Amino acid sequence: MRPSTIGDRGLRDKRSLIQLLRDLPGLVVALLKAELAQLKAEMVRKAISLGIGIGMFVVAGALLFFMLGVLVAAAVLGIAVALPAWLAALIVAAGLLILAGIFGLVGLLSLRRGMPPAPTETIESVKRDVNAVRGLGDYDH
């Protein structure tokens, strides 16, 4: 245990401006190292939480997948009360095929809107900006 820090504080207060300026780079480096360590710890904590959250969503998705299978079986069994079981299964399969086709077409249209994946509008905007700086092309004065 140190007896007192008052004497140390007095010595520290008497340091010259040159000594303080000499200590500044070391302090800045120490501060940056501490900030980077804090950033790393925070990112690790967030990555762990993100991984756990994604894992929970995957488990929920798997359970929903099996739930849909049970609902399809329930639909077949429900229709099989009024019709033969093979016809009930065909009706449910046809309904699922129609739904899959609709979702597939909507997905295809969405993919076509997103193609090409490069940010073409931004690239063109940057090219116009570069040409404006060079004094080439059309630009507002």
PDB file of C-alpha atoms in Angstrom:
ATOM      1  CA  MET A   1       0.000   0.000   0.000  1.00  0.00           C
ATOM      2  CA  ARG A   2       1.279   3.458  -0.847  1.00  0.00           C
ATOM      3  CA  PRO A   3       1.349   5.960   1.997  1.00  0.00           C
ATOM      4  CA  SER A   4       0.045   8.936   0.092  1.00  0.00           C
ATOM      5  CA  THR A   5      -0.512  10.114  -3.439  1.00  0.00           C
ATOM      6  CA  ILE A   6      -0.432  13.809  -2.546  1.00  0.00           C
ATOM      7  CA  GLY A   7       3.335  13.960  -3.077  1.00  0.00           C
ATOM      8  CA  ASP A   8       2.981  12.101  -6.403  1.00  0.00           C
ATOM      9  CA  ARG A   9       0.283  14.496  -7.507  1.00  0.00           C
ATOM     10  CA  GLY A  10       2.515  17.434  -6.624  1.00  0.00           C
ATOM     11  CA  LEU A  11       5.301  15.983  -8.777  1.00  0.00           C
ATOM     12  CA  ARG A  12       2.892  15.321 -11.598  1.00  0.00           C
ATOM     13  CA  ASP A  13       1.530  18.874 -11.439  1.00  0.00           C
ATOM     14  CA  LYS A  14       5.042  20.292 -11.675  1.00  0.00           C
ATOM     15  CA  ARG A  15       5.883  18.556 -14.933  1.00  0.00           C
ATOM     16  CA  SER A  16       6.773  20.927 -17.704  1.00  0.00           C
ATOM     17  CA  LEU A  17       4.802  21.493 -20.856  1.00  0.00           C
ATOM     18  CA  ILE A  18       7.562  19.795 -22.827  1.00  0.00           C
ATOM     19  CA  GLN A  19       7.299  16.686 -20.639  1.00  0.00           C
ATOM     20  CA  LEU A  20       3.504  16.668 -21.058  1.00  0.00           C
ATOM     21  CA  LEU A  21       3.869  16.958 -24.831  1.00  0.00           C
ATOM     22  CA  ARG A  22       6.461  14.170 -24.725  1.00  0.00           C
ATOM     23  CA  ASP A  23       3.963  11.934 -22.854  1.00  0.00           C
ATOM     24  CA  LEU A  24       1.104  12.716 -25.246  1.00  0.00           C
ATOM     25  CA  PRO A  25       1.894  10.122 -27.979  1.00  0.00           C
ATOM     26  CA  GLY A  26       2.120   7.345 -25.387  1.00  0.00           C
ATOM     27  CA  LEU A  27      -1.182   8.398 -23.882  1.00  0.00           C
ATOM     28  CA  VAL A  28      -2.845   8.522 -27.287  1.00  0.00           C
ATOM     29  CA  VAL A  29      -1.533   5.046 -28.154  1.00  0.00           C
ATOM     30  CA  ALA A  30      -2.735   3.695 -24.808  1.00  0.00           C
ATOM     31  CA  LEU A  31      -6.148   5.269 -25.357  1.00  0.00           C
ATOM     32  CA  LEU A  32      -6.408   3.783 -28.863  1.00  0.00           C
ATOM     33  CA  LYS A  33      -5.409   0.341 -27.575  1.00  0.00           C
ATOM     34  CA  ALA A  34      -8.019   0.560 -24.832  1.00  0.00           C
ATOM     35  CA  GLU A  35     -10.677   1.676 -27.318  1.00  0.00           C
ATOM     36  CA  LEU A  36      -9.796  -1.179 -29.694  1.00  0.00           C
ATOM     37  CA  ALA A  37      -9.952  -3.692 -26.847  1.00  0.00           C
ATOM     38  CA  GLN A  38     -13.352  -2.356 -25.856  1.00  0.00           C
ATOM     39  CA  LEU A  39     -14.507  -2.508 -29.494  1.00  0.00           C
ATOM     40  CA  LYS A  40     -13.312  -6.109 -29.798  1.00  0.00           C
ATOM     41  CA  ALA A  41     -15.053  -7.152 -26.579  1.00  0.00           C
ATOM     42  CA  GLU A  42     -18.281  -5.441 -27.655  1.00  0.00           C
ATOM     43  CA  MET A  43     -18.203  -7.037 -31.110  1.00  0.00           C
ATOM     44  CA  VAL A  44     -17.567 -10.497 -29.609  1.00  0.00           C
ATOM     45  CA  ARG A  45     -20.508 -10.009 -27.229  1.00  0.00           C
ATOM     46  CA  LYS A  46     -22.760  -8.885 -30.062  1.00  0.00           C
ATOM     47  CA  ALA A  47     -21.607 -11.696 -32.367  1.00  0.00           C
ATOM     48  CA  ILE A  48     -22.397 -14.275 -29.682  1.00  0.00           C
ATOM     49  CA  SER A  49     -25.853 -12.787 -29.167  1.00  0.00           C
ATOM     50  CA  LEU A  50     -26.405 -12.654 -32.917  1.00  0.00           C
ATOM     51  CA  GLY A  51     -25.341 -16.288 -33.295  1.00  0.00           C
ATOM     52  CA  ILE A  52     -27.690 -17.412 -30.538  1.00  0.00           C
ATOM     53  CA  GLY A  53     -30.538 -15.420 -32.081  1.00  0.00           C
ATOM     54  CA  ILE A  54     -29.926 -16.884 -35.542  1.00  0.00           C
ATOM     55  CA  GLY A  55     -29.776 -20.387 -34.042  1.00  0.00           C
ATOM     56  CA  MET A  56     -33.129 -19.834 -32.349  1.00  0.00           C
ATOM     57  CA  PHE A  57     -34.651 -18.654 -35.640  1.00  0.00           C
ATOM     58  CA  VAL A  58     -33.311 -21.780 -37.377  1.00  0.00           C
ATOM     59  CA  VAL A  59     -34.887 -24.016 -34.723  1.00  0.00           C
ATOM     60  CA  ALA A  60     -38.172 -22.091 -35.019  1.00  0.00           C
ATOM     61  CA  GLY A  61     -38.050 -22.480 -38.808  1.00  0.00           C
ATOM     62  CA  ALA A  62     -37.465 -26.225 -38.529  1.00  0.00           C
ATOM     63  CA  LEU A  63     -40.408 -26.572 -36.149  1.00  0.00           C
ATOM     64  CA  LEU A  64     -42.601 -24.545 -38.521  1.00  0.00           C
ATOM     65  CA  PHE A  65     -41.522 -26.816 -41.379  1.00  0.00           C
ATOM     66  CA  PHE A  66     -42.691 -29.885 -39.474  1.00  0.00           C
ATOM     67  CA  MET A  67     -45.869 -28.062 -38.430  1.00  0.00           C
ATOM     68  CA  LEU A  68     -46.677 -27.445 -42.103  1.00  0.00           C
ATOM     69  CA  GLY A  69     -46.269 -31.152 -42.775  1.00  0.00           C
ATOM     70  CA  VAL A  70     -48.743 -31.925 -40.009  1.00  0.00           C
ATOM     71  CA  LEU A  71     -51.186 -29.352 -41.410  1.00  0.00           C
ATOM     72  CA  VAL A  72     -50.917 -30.909 -44.887  1.00  0.00           C
ATOM     73  CA  ALA A  73     -51.624 -34.326 -43.385  1.00  0.00           C
ATOM     74  CA  ALA A  74     -54.587 -32.859 -41.480  1.00  0.00           C
ATOM     75  CA  ALA A  75     -55.914 -31.333 -44.718  1.00  0.00           C
ATOM     76  CA  VAL A  76     -55.639 -34.678 -46.497  1.00  0.00           C
ATOM     77  CA  LEU A  77     -57.351 -36.484 -43.621  1.00  0.00           C
ATOM     78  CA  GLY A  78     -60.043 -33.821 -43.436  1.00  0.00           C
ATOM     79  CA  ILE A  79     -60.866 -34.059 -47.135  1.00  0.00           C
ATOM     80  CA  ALA A  80     -60.644 -37.859 -46.929  1.00  0.00           C
ATOM     81  CA  VAL A  81     -63.769 -37.813 -44.762  1.00  0.00           C
ATOM     82  CA  ALA A  82     -65.847 -36.796 -47.792  1.00  0.00           C
ATOM     83  CA  LEU A  83     -63.736 -38.206 -50.639  1.00  0.00           C
ATOM     84  CA  PRO A  84     -61.457 -41.214 -51.131  1.00  0.00           C
ATOM     85  CA  ALA A  85     -58.044 -40.763 -49.470  1.00  0.00           C
ATOM     86  CA  TRP A  86     -56.114 -40.855 -52.763  1.00  0.00           C
ATOM     87  CA  LEU A  87     -58.297 -38.084 -54.211  1.00  0.00           C
ATOM     88  CA  ALA A  88     -57.918 -36.005 -51.046  1.00  0.00           C
ATOM     89  CA  ALA A  89     -54.135 -36.351 -51.280  1.00  0.00           C
ATOM     90  CA  LEU A  90     -54.197 -35.301 -54.961  1.00  0.00           C
ATOM     91  CA  ILE A  91     -56.345 -32.239 -54.182  1.00  0.00           C
ATOM     92  CA  VAL A  92     -53.995 -31.112 -51.413  1.00  0.00           C
ATOM     93  CA  ALA A  93     -50.948 -31.772 -53.637  1.00  0.00           C
ATOM     94  CA  ALA A  94     -52.497 -29.698 -56.441  1.00  0.00           C
ATOM     95  CA  GLY A  95     -53.176 -26.849 -54.018  1.00  0.00           C
ATOM     96  CA  LEU A  96     -49.573 -26.975 -52.799  1.00  0.00           C
ATOM     97  CA  LEU A  97     -48.321 -27.030 -56.403  1.00  0.00           C
ATOM     98  CA  ILE A  98     -50.356 -23.908 -57.218  1.00  0.00           C
ATOM     99  CA  LEU A  99     -49.017 -22.120 -54.109  1.00  0.00           C
ATOM    100  CA  ALA A 100     -45.436 -23.130 -54.953  1.00  0.00           C
ATOM    101  CA  GLY A 101     -45.902 -21.821 -58.509  1.00  0.00           C
ATOM    102  CA  ILE A 102     -47.226 -18.468 -57.273  1.00  0.00           C
ATOM    103  CA  PHE A 103     -44.403 -18.037 -54.762  1.00  0.00           C
ATOM    104  CA  GLY A 104     -41.852 -19.121 -57.384  1.00  0.00           C
ATOM    105  CA  LEU A 105     -43.091 -16.550 -59.909  1.00  0.00           C
ATOM    106  CA  VAL A 106     -43.116 -13.756 -57.331  1.00  0.00           C
ATOM    107  CA  GLY A 107     -39.579 -14.731 -56.310  1.00  0.00           C
ATOM    108  CA  LEU A 108     -38.429 -14.799 -59.935  1.00  0.00           C
ATOM    109  CA  LEU A 109     -39.853 -11.336 -60.573  1.00  0.00           C
ATOM    110  CA  SER A 110     -38.163 -10.048 -57.432  1.00  0.00           C
ATOM    111  CA  LEU A 111     -34.816 -11.529 -58.518  1.00  0.00           C
ATOM    112  CA  ARG A 112     -35.100  -9.955 -61.966  1.00  0.00           C
ATOM    113  CA  ARG A 113     -35.686  -6.539 -60.371  1.00  0.00           C
ATOM    114  CA  GLY A 114     -32.545  -7.005 -58.301  1.00  0.00           C
ATOM    115  CA  MET A 115     -30.308  -7.999 -61.227  1.00  0.00           C
ATOM    116  CA  PRO A 116     -27.518  -7.256 -61.748  1.00  0.00           C
ATOM    117  CA  PRO A 117     -26.517  -7.266 -58.098  1.00  0.00           C
ATOM    118  CA  ALA A 118     -23.968  -4.473 -58.631  1.00  0.00           C
ATOM    119  CA  PRO A 119     -25.180  -1.014 -57.554  1.00  0.00           C
ATOM    120  CA  THR A 120     -25.534   0.285 -61.116  1.00  0.00           C
ATOM    121  CA  GLU A 121     -27.311   3.523 -60.174  1.00  0.00           C
ATOM    122  CA  THR A 122     -24.612   4.437 -57.667  1.00  0.00           C
ATOM    123  CA  ILE A 123     -21.830   3.552 -60.122  1.00  0.00           C
ATOM    124  CA  GLU A 124     -23.366   5.818 -62.756  1.00  0.00           C
ATOM    125  CA  SER A 125     -23.768   8.611 -60.203  1.00  0.00           C
ATOM    126  CA  VAL A 126     -20.107   8.327 -59.172  1.00  0.00           C
ATOM    127  CA  LYS A 127     -19.030   8.377 -62.828  1.00  0.00           C
ATOM    128  CA  ARG A 128     -21.045  11.564 -63.360  1.00  0.00           C
ATOM    129  CA  ASP A 129     -19.479  13.099 -60.252  1.00  0.00           C
ATOM    130  CA  VAL A 130     -15.956  12.220 -61.429  1.00  0.00           C
ATOM    131  CA  ASN A 131     -16.705  13.679 -64.851  1.00  0.00           C
ATOM    132  CA  ALA A 132     -18.063  16.831 -63.223  1.00  0.00           C
ATOM    133  CA  VAL A 133     -14.856  17.235 -61.217  1.00  0.00           C
ATOM    134  CA  ARG A 134     -12.841  16.761 -64.417  1.00  0.00           C
ATOM    135  CA  GLY A 135     -15.057  19.289 -66.193  1.00  0.00           C
ATOM    136  CA  LEU A 136     -16.441  16.719 -68.618  1.00  0.00           C
ATOM    137  CA  GLY A 137     -20.071  15.867 -69.373  1.00  0.00           C
ATOM    138  CA  ASP A 138     -23.281  17.448 -68.226  1.00  0.00           C
ATOM    139  CA  TYR A 139     -23.390  18.856 -64.728  1.00  0.00           C
ATOM    140  CA  ASP A 140     -24.912  21.731 -62.800  1.00  0.00           C
ATOM    141  CA  HIS A 141     -22.629  24.732 -62.390  1.00  0.00           C
TER     142      HIS A 141
END
